[in-house]
mmCIF file of C-alpha atoms in Angstrom:
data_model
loop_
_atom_site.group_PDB
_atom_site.id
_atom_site.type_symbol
_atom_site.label_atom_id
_atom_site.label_comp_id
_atom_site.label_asym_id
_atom_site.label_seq_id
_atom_site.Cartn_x
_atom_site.Cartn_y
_atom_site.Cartn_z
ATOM 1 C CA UNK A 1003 -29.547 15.689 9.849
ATOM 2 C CA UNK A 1004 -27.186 17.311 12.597
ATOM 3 C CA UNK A 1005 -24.373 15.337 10.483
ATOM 4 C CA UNK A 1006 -25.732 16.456 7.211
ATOM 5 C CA UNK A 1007 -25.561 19.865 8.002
ATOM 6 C CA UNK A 1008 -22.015 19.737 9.829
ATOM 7 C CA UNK A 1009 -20.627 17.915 6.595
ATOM 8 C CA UNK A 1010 -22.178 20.430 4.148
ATOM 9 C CA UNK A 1011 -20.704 23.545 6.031
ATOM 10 C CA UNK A 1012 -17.436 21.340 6.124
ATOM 11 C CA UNK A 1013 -17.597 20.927 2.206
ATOM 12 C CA UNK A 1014 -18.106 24.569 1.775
ATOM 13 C CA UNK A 1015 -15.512 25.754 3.790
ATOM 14 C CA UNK A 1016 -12.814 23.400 2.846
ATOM 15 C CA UNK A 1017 -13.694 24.184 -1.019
ATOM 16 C CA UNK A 1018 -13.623 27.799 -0.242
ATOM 17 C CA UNK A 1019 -10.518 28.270 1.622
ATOM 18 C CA UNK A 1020 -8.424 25.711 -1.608
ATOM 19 C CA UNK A 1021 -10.050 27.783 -3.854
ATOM 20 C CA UNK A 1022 -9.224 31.233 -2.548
ATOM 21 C CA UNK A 1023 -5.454 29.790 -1.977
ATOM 22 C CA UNK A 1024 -6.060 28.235 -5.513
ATOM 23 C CA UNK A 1025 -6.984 31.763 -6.586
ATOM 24 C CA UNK A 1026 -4.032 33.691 -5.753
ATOM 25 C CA UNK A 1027 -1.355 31.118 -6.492
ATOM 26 C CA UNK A 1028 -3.030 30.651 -10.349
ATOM 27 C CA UNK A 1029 -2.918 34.422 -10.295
ATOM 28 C CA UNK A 1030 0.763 35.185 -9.259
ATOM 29 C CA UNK A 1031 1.578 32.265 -12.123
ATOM 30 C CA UNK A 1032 -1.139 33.321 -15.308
ATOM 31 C CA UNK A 1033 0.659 37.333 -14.229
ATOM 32 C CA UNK A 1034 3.997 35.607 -14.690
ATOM 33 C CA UNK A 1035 3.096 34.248 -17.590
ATOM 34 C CA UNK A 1036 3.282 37.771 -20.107
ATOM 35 C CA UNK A 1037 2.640 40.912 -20.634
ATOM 36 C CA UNK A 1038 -1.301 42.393 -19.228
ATOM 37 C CA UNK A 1039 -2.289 42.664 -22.996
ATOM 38 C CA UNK A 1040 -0.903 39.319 -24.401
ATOM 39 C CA UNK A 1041 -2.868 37.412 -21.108
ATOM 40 C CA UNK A 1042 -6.242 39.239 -21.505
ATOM 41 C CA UNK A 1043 -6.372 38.369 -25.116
ATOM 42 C CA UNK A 1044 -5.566 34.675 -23.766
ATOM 43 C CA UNK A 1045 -8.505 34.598 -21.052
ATOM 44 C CA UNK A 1046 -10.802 36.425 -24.093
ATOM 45 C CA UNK A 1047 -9.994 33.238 -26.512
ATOM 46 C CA UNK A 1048 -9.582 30.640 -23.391
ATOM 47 C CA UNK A 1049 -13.101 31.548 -22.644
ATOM 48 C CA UNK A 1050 -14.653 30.715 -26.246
ATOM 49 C CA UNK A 1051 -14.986 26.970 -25.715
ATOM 50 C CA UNK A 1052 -16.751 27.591 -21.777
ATOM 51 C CA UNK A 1053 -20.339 28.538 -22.605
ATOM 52 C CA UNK A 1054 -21.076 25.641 -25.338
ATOM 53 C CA UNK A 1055 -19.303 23.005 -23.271
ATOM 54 C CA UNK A 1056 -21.356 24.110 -20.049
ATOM 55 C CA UNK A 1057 -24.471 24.217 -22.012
ATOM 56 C CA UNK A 1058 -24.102 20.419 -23.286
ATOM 57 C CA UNK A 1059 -23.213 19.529 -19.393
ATOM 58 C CA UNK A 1060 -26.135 21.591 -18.521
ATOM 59 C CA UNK A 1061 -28.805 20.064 -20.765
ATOM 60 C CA UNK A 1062 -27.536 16.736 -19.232
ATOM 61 C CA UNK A 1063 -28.337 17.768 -16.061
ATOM 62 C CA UNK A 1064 -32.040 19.244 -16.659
ATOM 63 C CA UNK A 1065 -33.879 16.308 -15.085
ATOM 64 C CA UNK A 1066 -32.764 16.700 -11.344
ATOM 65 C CA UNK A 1067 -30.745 19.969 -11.731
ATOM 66 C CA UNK A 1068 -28.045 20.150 -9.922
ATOM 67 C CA UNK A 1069 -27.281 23.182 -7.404
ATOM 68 C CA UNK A 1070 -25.539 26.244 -9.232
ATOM 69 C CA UNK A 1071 -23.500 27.009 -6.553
ATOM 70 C CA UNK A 1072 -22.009 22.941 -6.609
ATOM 71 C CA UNK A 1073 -21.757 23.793 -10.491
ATOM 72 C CA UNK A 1074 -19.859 26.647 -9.592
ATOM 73 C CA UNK A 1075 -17.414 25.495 -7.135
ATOM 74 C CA UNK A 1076 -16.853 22.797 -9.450
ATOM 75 C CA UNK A 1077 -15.807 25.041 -12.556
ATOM 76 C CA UNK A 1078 -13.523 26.864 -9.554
ATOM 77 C CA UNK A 1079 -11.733 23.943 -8.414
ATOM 78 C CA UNK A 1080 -10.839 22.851 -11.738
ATOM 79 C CA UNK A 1081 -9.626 26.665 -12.835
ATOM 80 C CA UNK A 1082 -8.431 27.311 -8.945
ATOM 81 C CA UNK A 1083 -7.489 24.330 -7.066
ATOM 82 C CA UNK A 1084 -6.591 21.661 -9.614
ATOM 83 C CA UNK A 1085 -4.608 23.414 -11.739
ATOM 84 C CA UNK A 1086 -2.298 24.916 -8.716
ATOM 85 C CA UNK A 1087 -1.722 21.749 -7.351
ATOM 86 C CA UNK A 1088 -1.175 19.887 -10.487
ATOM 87 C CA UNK A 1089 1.703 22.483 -11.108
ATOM 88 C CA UNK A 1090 3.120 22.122 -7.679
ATOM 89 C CA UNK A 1091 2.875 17.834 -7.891
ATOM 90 C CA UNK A 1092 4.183 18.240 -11.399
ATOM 91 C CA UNK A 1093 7.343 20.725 -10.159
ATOM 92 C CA UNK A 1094 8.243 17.952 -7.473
ATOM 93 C CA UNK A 1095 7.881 15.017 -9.762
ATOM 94 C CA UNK A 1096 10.827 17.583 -12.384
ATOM 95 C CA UNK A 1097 12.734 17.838 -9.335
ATOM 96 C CA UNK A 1098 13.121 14.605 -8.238
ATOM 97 C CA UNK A 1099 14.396 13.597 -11.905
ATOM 98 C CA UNK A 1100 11.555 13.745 -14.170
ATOM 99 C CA UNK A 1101 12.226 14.240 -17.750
ATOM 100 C CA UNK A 1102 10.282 16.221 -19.457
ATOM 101 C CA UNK A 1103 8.737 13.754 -21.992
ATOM 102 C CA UNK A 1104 7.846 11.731 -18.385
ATOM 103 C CA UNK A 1105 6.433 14.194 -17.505
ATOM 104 C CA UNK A 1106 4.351 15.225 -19.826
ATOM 105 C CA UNK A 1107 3.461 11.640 -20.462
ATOM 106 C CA UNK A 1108 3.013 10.284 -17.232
ATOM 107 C CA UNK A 1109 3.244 12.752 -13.894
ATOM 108 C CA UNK A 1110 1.347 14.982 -15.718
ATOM 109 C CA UNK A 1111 -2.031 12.936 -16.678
ATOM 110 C CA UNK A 1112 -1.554 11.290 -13.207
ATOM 111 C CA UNK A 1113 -1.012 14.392 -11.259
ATOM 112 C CA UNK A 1114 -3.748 16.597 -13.071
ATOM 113 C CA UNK A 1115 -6.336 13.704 -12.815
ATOM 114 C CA UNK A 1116 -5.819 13.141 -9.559
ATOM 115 C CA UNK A 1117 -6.654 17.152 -8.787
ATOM 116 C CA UNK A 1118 -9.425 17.599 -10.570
ATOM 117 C CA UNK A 1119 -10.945 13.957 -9.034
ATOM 118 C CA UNK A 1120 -10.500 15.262 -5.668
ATOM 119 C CA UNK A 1121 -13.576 17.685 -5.763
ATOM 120 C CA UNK A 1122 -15.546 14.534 -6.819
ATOM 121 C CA UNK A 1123 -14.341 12.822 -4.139
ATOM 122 C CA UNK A 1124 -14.727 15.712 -1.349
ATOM 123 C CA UNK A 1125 -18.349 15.467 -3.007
ATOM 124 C CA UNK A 1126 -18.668 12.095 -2.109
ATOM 125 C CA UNK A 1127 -17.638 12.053 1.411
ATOM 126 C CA UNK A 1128 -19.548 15.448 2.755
ATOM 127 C CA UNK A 1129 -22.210 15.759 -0.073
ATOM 128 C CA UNK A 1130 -23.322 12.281 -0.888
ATOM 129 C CA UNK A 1131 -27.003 13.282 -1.136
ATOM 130 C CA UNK A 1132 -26.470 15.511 -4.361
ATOM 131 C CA UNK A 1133 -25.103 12.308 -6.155
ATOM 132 C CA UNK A 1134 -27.730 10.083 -7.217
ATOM 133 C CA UNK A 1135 -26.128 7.863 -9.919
ATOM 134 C CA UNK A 1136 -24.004 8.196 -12.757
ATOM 135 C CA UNK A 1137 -25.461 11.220 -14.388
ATOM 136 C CA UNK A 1138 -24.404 13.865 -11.679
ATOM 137 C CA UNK A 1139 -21.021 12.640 -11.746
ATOM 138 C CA UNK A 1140 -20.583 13.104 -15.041
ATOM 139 C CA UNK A 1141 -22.019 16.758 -14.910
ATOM 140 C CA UNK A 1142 -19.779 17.300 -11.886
ATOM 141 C CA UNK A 1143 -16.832 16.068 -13.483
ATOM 142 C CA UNK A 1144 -17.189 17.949 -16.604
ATOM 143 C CA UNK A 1145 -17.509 21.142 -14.778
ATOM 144 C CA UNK A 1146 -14.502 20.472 -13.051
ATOM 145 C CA UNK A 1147 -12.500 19.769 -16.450
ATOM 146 C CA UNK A 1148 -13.970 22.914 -18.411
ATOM 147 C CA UNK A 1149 -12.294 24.819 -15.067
ATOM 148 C CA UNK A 1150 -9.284 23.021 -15.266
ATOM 149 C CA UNK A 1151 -9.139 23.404 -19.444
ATOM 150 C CA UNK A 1152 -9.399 27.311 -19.153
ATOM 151 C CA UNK A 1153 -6.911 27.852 -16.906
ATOM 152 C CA UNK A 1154 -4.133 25.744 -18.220
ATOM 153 C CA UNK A 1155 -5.661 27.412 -22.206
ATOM 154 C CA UNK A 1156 -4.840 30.740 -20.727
ATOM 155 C CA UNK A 1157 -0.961 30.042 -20.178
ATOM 156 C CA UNK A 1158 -0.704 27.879 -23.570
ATOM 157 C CA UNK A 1159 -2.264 30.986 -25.366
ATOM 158 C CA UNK A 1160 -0.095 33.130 -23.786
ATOM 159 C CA UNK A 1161 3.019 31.184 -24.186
ATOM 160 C CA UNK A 1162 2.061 30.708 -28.106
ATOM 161 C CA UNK A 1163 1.568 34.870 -28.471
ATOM 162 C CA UNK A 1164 4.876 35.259 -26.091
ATOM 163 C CA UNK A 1165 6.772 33.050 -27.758
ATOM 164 C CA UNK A 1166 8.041 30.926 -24.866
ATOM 165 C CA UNK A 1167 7.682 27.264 -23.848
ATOM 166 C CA UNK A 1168 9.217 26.273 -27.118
ATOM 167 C CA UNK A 1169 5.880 27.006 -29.084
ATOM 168 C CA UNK A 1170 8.283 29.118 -31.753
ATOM 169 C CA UNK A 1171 8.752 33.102 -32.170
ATOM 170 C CA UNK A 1172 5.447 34.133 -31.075
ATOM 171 C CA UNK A 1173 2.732 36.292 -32.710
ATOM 172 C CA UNK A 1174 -0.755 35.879 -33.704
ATOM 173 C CA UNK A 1175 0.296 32.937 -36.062
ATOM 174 C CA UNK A 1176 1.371 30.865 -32.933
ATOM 175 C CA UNK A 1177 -1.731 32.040 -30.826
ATOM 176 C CA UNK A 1178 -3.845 31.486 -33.590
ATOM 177 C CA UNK A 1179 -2.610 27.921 -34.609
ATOM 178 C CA UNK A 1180 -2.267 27.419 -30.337
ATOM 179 C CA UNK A 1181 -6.438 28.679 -30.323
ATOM 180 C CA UNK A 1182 -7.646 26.194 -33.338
ATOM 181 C CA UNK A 1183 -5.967 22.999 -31.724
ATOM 182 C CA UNK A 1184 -6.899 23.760 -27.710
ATOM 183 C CA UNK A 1185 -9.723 26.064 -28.318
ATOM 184 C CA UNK A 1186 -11.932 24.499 -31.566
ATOM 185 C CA UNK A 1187 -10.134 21.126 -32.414
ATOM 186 C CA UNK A 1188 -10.159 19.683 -28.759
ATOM 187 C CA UNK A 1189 -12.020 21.381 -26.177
ATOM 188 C CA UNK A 1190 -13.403 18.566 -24.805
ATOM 189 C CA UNK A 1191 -10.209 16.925 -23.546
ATOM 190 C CA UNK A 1192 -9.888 17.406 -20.087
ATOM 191 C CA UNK A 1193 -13.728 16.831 -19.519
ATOM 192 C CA UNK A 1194 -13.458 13.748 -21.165
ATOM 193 C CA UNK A 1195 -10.959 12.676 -18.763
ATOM 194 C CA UNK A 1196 -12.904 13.751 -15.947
ATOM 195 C CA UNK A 1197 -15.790 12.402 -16.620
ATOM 196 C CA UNK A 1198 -14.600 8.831 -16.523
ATOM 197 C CA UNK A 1199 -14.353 9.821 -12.505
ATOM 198 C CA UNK A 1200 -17.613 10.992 -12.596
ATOM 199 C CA UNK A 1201 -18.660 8.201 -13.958
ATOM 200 C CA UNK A 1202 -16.592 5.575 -11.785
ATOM 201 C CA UNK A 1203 -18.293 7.906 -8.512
ATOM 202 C CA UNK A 1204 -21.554 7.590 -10.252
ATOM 203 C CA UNK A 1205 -21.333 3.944 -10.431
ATOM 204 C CA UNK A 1206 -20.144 3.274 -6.601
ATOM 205 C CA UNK A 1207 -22.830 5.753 -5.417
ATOM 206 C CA UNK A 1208 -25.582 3.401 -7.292
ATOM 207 C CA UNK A 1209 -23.309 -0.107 -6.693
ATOM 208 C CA UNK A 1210 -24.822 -2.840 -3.988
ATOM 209 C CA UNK A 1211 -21.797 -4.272 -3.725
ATOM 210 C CA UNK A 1212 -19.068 -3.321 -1.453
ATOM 211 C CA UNK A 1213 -16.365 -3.788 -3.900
ATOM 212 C CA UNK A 1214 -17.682 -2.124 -6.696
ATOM 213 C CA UNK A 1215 -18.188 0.985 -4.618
ATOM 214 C CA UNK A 1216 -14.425 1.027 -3.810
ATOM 215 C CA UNK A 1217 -13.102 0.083 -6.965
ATOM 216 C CA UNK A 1218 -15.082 2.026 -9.753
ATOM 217 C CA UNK A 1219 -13.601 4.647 -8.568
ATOM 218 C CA UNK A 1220 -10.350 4.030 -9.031
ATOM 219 C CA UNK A 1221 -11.162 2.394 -12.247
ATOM 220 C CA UNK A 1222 -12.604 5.718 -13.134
ATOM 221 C CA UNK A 1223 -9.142 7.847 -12.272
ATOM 222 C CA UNK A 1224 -7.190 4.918 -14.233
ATOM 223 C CA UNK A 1225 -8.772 5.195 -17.339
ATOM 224 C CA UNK A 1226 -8.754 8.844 -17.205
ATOM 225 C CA UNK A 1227 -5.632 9.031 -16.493
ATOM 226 C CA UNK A 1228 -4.409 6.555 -19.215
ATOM 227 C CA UNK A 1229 -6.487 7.983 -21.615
ATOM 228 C CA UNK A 1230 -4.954 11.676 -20.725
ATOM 229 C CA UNK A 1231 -1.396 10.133 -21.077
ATOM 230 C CA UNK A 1232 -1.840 8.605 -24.355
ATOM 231 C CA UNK A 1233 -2.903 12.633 -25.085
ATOM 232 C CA UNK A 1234 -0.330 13.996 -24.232
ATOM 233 C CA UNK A 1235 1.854 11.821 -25.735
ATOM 234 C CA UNK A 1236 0.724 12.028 -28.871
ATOM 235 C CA UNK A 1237 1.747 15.598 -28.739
ATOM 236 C CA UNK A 1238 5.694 14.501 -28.710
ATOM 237 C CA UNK A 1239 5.645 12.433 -31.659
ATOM 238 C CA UNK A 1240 4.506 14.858 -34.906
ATOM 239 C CA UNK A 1241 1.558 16.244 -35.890
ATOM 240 C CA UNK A 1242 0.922 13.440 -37.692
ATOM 241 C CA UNK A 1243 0.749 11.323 -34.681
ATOM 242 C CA UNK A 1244 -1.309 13.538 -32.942
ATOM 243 C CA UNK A 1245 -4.049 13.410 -35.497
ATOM 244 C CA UNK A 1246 -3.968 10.061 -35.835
ATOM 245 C CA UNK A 1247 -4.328 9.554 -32.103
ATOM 246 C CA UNK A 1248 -7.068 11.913 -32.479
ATOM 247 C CA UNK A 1249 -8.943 10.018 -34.956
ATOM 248 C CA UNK A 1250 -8.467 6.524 -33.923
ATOM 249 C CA UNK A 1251 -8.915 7.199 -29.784
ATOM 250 C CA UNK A 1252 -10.468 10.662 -28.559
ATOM 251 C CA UNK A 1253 -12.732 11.028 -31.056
ATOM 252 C CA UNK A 1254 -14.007 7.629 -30.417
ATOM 253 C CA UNK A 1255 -13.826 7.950 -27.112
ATOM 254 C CA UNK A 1256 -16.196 11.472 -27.278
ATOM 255 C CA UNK A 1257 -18.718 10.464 -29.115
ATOM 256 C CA UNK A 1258 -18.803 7.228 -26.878
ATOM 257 C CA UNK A 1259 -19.065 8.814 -23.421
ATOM 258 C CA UNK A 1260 -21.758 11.266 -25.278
ATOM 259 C CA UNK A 1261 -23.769 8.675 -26.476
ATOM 260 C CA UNK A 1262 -23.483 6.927 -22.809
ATOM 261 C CA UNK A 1263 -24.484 9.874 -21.585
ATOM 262 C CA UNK A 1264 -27.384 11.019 -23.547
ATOM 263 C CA UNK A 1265 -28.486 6.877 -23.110
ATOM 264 C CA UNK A 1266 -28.225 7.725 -19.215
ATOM 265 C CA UNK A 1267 -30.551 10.855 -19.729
ATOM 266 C CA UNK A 1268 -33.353 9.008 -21.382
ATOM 267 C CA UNK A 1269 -33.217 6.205 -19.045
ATOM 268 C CA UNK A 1270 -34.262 9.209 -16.169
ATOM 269 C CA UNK A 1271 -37.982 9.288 -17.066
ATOM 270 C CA UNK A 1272 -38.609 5.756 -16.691
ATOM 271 C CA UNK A 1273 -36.498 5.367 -13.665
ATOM 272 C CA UNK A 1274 -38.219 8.412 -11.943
ATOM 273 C CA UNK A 1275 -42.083 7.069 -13.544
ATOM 274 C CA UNK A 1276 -41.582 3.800 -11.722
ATOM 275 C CA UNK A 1277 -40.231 5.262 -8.500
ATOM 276 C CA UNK A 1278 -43.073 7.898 -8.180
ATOM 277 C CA UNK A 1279 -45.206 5.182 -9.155
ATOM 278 C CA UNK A 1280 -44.272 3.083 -6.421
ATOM 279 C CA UNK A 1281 -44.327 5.988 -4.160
ATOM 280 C CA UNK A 1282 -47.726 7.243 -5.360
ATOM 281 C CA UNK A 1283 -49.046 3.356 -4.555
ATOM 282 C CA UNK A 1284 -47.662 4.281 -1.192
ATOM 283 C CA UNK A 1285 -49.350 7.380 -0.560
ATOM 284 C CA UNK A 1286 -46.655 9.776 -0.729
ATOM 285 C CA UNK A 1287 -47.564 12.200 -3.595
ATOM 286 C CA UNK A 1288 -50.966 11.598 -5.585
ATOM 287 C CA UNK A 1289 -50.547 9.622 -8.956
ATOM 288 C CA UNK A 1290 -51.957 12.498 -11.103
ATOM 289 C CA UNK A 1291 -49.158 14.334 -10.637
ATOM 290 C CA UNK A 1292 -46.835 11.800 -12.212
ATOM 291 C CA UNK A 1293 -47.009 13.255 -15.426
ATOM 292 C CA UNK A 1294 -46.245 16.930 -14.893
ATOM 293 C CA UNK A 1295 -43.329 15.359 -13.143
ATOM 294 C CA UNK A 1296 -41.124 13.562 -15.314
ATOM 295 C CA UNK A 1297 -41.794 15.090 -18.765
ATOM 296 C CA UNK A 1298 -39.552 17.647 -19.586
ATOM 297 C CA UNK A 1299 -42.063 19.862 -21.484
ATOM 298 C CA UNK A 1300 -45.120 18.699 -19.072
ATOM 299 C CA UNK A 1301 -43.202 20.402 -16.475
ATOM 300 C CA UNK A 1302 -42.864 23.668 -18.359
ATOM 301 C CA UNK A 1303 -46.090 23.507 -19.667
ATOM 302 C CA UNK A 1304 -47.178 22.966 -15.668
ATOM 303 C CA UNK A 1305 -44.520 26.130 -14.914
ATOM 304 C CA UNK A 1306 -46.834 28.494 -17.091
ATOM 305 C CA UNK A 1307 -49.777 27.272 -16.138
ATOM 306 C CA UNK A 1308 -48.813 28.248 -12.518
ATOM 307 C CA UNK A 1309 -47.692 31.278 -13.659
ATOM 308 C CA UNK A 1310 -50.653 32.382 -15.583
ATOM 309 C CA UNK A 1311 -53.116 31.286 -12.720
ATOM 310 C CA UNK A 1312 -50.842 32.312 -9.696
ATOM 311 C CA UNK A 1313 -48.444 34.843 -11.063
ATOM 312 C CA UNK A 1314 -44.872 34.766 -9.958
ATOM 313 C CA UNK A 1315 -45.540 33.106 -6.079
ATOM 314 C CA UNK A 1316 -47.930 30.349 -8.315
ATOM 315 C CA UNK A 1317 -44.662 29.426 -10.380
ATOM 316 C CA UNK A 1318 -42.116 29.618 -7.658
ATOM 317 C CA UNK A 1319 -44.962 26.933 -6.081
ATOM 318 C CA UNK A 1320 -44.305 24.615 -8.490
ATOM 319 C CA UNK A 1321 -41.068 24.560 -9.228
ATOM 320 C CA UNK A 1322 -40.545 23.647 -5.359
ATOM 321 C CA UNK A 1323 -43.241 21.234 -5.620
ATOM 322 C CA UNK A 1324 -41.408 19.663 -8.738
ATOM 323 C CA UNK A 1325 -38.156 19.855 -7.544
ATOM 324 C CA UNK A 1326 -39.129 17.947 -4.033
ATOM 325 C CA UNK A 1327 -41.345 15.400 -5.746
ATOM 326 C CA UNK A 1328 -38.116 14.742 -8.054
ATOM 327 C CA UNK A 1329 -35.526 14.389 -5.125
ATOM 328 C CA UNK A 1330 -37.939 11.835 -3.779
ATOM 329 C CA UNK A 1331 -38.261 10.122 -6.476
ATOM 330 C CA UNK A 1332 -34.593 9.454 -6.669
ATOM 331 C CA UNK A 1333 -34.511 8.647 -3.522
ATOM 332 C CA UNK A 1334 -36.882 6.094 -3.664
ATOM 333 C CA UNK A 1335 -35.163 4.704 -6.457
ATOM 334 C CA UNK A 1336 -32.225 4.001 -4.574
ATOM 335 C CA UNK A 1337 -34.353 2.817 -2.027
ATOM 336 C CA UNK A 1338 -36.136 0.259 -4.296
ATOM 337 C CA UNK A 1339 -32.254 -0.901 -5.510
ATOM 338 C CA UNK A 1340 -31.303 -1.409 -2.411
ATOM 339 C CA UNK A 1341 -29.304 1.445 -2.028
ATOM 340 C CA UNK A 1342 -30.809 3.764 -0.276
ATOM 341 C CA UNK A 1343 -28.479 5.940 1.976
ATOM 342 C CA UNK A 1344 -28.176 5.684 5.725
ATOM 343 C CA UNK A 1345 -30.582 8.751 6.274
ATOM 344 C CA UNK A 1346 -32.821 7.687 3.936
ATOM 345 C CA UNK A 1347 -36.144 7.480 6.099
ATOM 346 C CA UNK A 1348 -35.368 11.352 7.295
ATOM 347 C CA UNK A 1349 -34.386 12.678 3.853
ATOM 348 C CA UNK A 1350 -37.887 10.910 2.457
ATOM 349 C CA UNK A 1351 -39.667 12.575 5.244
ATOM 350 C CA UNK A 1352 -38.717 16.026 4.539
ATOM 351 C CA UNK A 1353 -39.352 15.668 0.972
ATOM 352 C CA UNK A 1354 -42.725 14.340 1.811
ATOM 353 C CA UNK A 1355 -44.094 16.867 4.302
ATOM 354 C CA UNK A 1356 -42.499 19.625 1.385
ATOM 355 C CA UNK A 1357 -44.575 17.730 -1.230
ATOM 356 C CA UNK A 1358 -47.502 17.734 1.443
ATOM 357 C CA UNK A 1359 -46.857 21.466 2.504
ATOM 358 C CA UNK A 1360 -47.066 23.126 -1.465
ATOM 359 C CA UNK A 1361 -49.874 20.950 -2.753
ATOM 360 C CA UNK A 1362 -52.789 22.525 -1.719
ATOM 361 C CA UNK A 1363 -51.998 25.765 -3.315
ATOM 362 C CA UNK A 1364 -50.955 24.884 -6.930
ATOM 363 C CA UNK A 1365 -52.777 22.911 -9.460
ATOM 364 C CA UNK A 1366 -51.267 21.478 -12.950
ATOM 365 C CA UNK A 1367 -52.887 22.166 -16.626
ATOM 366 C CA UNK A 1368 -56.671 20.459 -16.403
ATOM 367 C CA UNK A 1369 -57.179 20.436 -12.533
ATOM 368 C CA UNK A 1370 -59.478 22.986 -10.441
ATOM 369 C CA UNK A 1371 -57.158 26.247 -9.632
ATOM 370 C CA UNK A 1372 -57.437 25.774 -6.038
ATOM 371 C CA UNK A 1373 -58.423 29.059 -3.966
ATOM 372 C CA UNK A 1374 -56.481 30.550 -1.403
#
C-alpha cells in the first residue's frame, strides 16, 4: 500500500507540473492567436459542445463513478498537455520536411493521438486500481479528447473570425460556418479517437493473457490514429469528400462505439450481481444488500431513505457504504477472471473492514432503522 500511495502522489505530481507547463505554453499560443475580443468569443462558442459531451461520458460512468478530480485532470491534459505537445511534435515533424498535406494527414493524427494516449497510459502505470475494465477507459479517454477538442476549437474559431490559416477573409460568416462544422456537425471527433485507447487500455487491464495486455493497446492508438488520419484527410479533398467520409466512416463509427458502450454499461449490473453474490456466499457483505447495490434507482431510492431517517451524516453513510461495496465488487470480479491485481488481498481487505465499519449505522428501504 506503501507503493500505492508513492505511485498516486507520483501521478499527481507529474500530471500537475505537464499541465501547469501545458498551461502557459497553450496560453502564450491561444494569446497569439488574435485579438482579446475575437479569442473570448472563440472560448464562449469552443465551450458549447463541453457540457453535453461530458454529460453522455458521465452517465457512462454512473455505475462505479469515477474520481472528479481523475475526470478533471483528464479534461486538463487533453486542453493543457496534449495539445502543447502535439504542436511542438507537429513543428519538428514541418521542420524536418513535412508537407503540409503530410502533415495534416499523417504527423498530425499520429502525433495528437499519441498525446492525448499518454494520460491513459500514465493512468495505467501509477493508477491501475481506478481502471477496472473497458468502461473507465473509455470515460477517461473521452475526457481527455473533449480537452483536447476545445483547445485546438478555440484557435480554429479564432483563425475563421481573424481570417488567417487560409480559412478566407474572416468575419462572423467564417466563424459561423468554422462553429457549425467543429462545434455542432462533429464534436465528437477527437473523443472518438480517444476512446479507441481507452478501450484498447480497458481491454489489457481485463486481458489474462500476456499478449493481449501489451498489444490492445497499441491496437487501440492504431486505429485511432488511422481513423483520425482518414479525418483529416478528408478535409483536403472538397467538401464533398468530407461529407461523404462523414457519412460512410465517422458516423458509423459513432454510433458504433456508442452502442458498444451503452452494451458495456448494461453488462455492469450482472457482472457486479454475480461478484457480490459470490462475495456475499463468502461472508464479505450480507446478501440483502445486493439489491440496493447494483440498481441504479435502488441506490437512490436507498440515498433518500438514509437521508430521511439519518439526515445528511445518514446519506453521506450510504453513499460510502455503496461506493466500497461497489469497488469490491469489481474487484472480486477481476478476482473471479483471474485477473485480480497484485494487491488484491489488501485492496479487498480495506474495502471489507469499510463495508464492516458503516454497516451498523445505516439501514436500506424495508429494514429496522438501526439506533445509534
Amino acid at each position: 500500500m506503501h507503493r500505492s500511495r508513492r505511485d498516486s502522489v507520483a501521478f499527481t505530481v507529474v500530471v500537475g507540473v505537464l499541465v501547469l507547463l501545458g498551461g502557459l505554453a497553450m496560453a502564450l499560443v491561444v494569446g497569439l492567436s488574435g485579438a482579446p475580443g475575437s479569442l473570448a468569443l472563440a472560448a464562449v462558442l469552443a465551450a458549447v459542445p463541453v457540457g453535453p459531451l461530458v454529460g453522455c461520458f458521465m452517465w457512462l460512468d454512473r455505475y462505479e463513478p469515477e474520481p472528479r478530480s481523475l475526470l478533471l485532470a483528464g479534461l486538463l491534459w487533453g486542453a493543457f498537455v496534449a495539445t502543447a505537445a502535439a504542436l511542438v511534435f507537429q513543428g519538428i515533424g514541418i521542420a524536418g520536411g513535412a508537407s503540409e498535406r503530410d502533415s495534416l494527414a499523417v504527423v498530425a493524427p499520429i502525433t495528437e493521438e499519441a498525446t492525448k494516449g499518454a494520460f491513459l497510459l500514465l493512468l495505467l502505470w501509477w493508477r491501475r486500481h481506478e481502471l477496472d475494465g473497458v468502461l473507465d477507459g473509455i470515460v477517461y479517454a473521452g475526457m481527455v479528447g473533449i480537452g483536447f477538442a476545445f483547445t485546438e476549437n478555440i484557435l480554429y474559431l479564432a483563425a475563421a473570425y481573424d481570417g488567417t490559416d487560409g480559412l478566407g477573409p474572416g468575419g462572423t460568416t467564417a466563424l459561423t460556418g468554422t462553429f457549425i462544422l467543429r462545434c455542432l456537425i462533429s464534436p465528437f471527433a477527437h473523443p472518438l479517437f480517444t476512446v479507441f485507447i481507452g478501450i484498447g487500455v480497458g481491454l489489457a487491464i481485463a486481458a489474462r493473457l500476456a499478449w493481449v495486455r501489451l498489444l490492445a493497446p497499441i491496437a487501440g492508438f492504431a486505429l485511432a490514429a488511422l481513423l483520425h488520419g482518414l479525418w483529416n484527410s478528408s478535409t483536403l479533398s472538397g467538401t464533398g469528400h468530407f461529407f461523404v467520409v462523414y457519412g460512410t466512416l465517422m458516423l458509423p463509427a459513432l454510433l458504433g462505439v456508442a452502442a458498444f458502450a451503452v452494451y458495456r454499461r448494461r453488462s455492469e449490473r450482472p457482472l457486479l450481481t454475480l461478484a457480490l453474490q459470490d462475495a456475499a456466499d463468502r461472508g464479505l457483505l450480507p446478501a440483502t444488500d445486493i439489491p440496493w447495490l447494483v440498481d441504479l434507482r435502488a441506490r437512490r431510492h436507498a440515498r433518500r431513505w438514509a437521508r430521511h431517517h439519518g439526515g445528511p451524516q445518514g446519506e453521506r453513510g450510504m453513499r460510502a457504504y455503496q461506493a466500497a461495496a461497489i469497488e469490491l465488487g469489481y474487484l472480486h470480479h477481476r478476482y473471479l477472471r483471474g485477473t485480480a491485481p497484485s494487491d488484491f488481498s489488501v485492496r479487498g481487505q480495506e474495502h471489507v473492514e469499510e463495508l464492516r465499519r458503516i454497516r451498523p449505522y445505516i439501514s436500506f428501504p424495508g429494514q429496522v432503522v438501526p439506533t445509534r
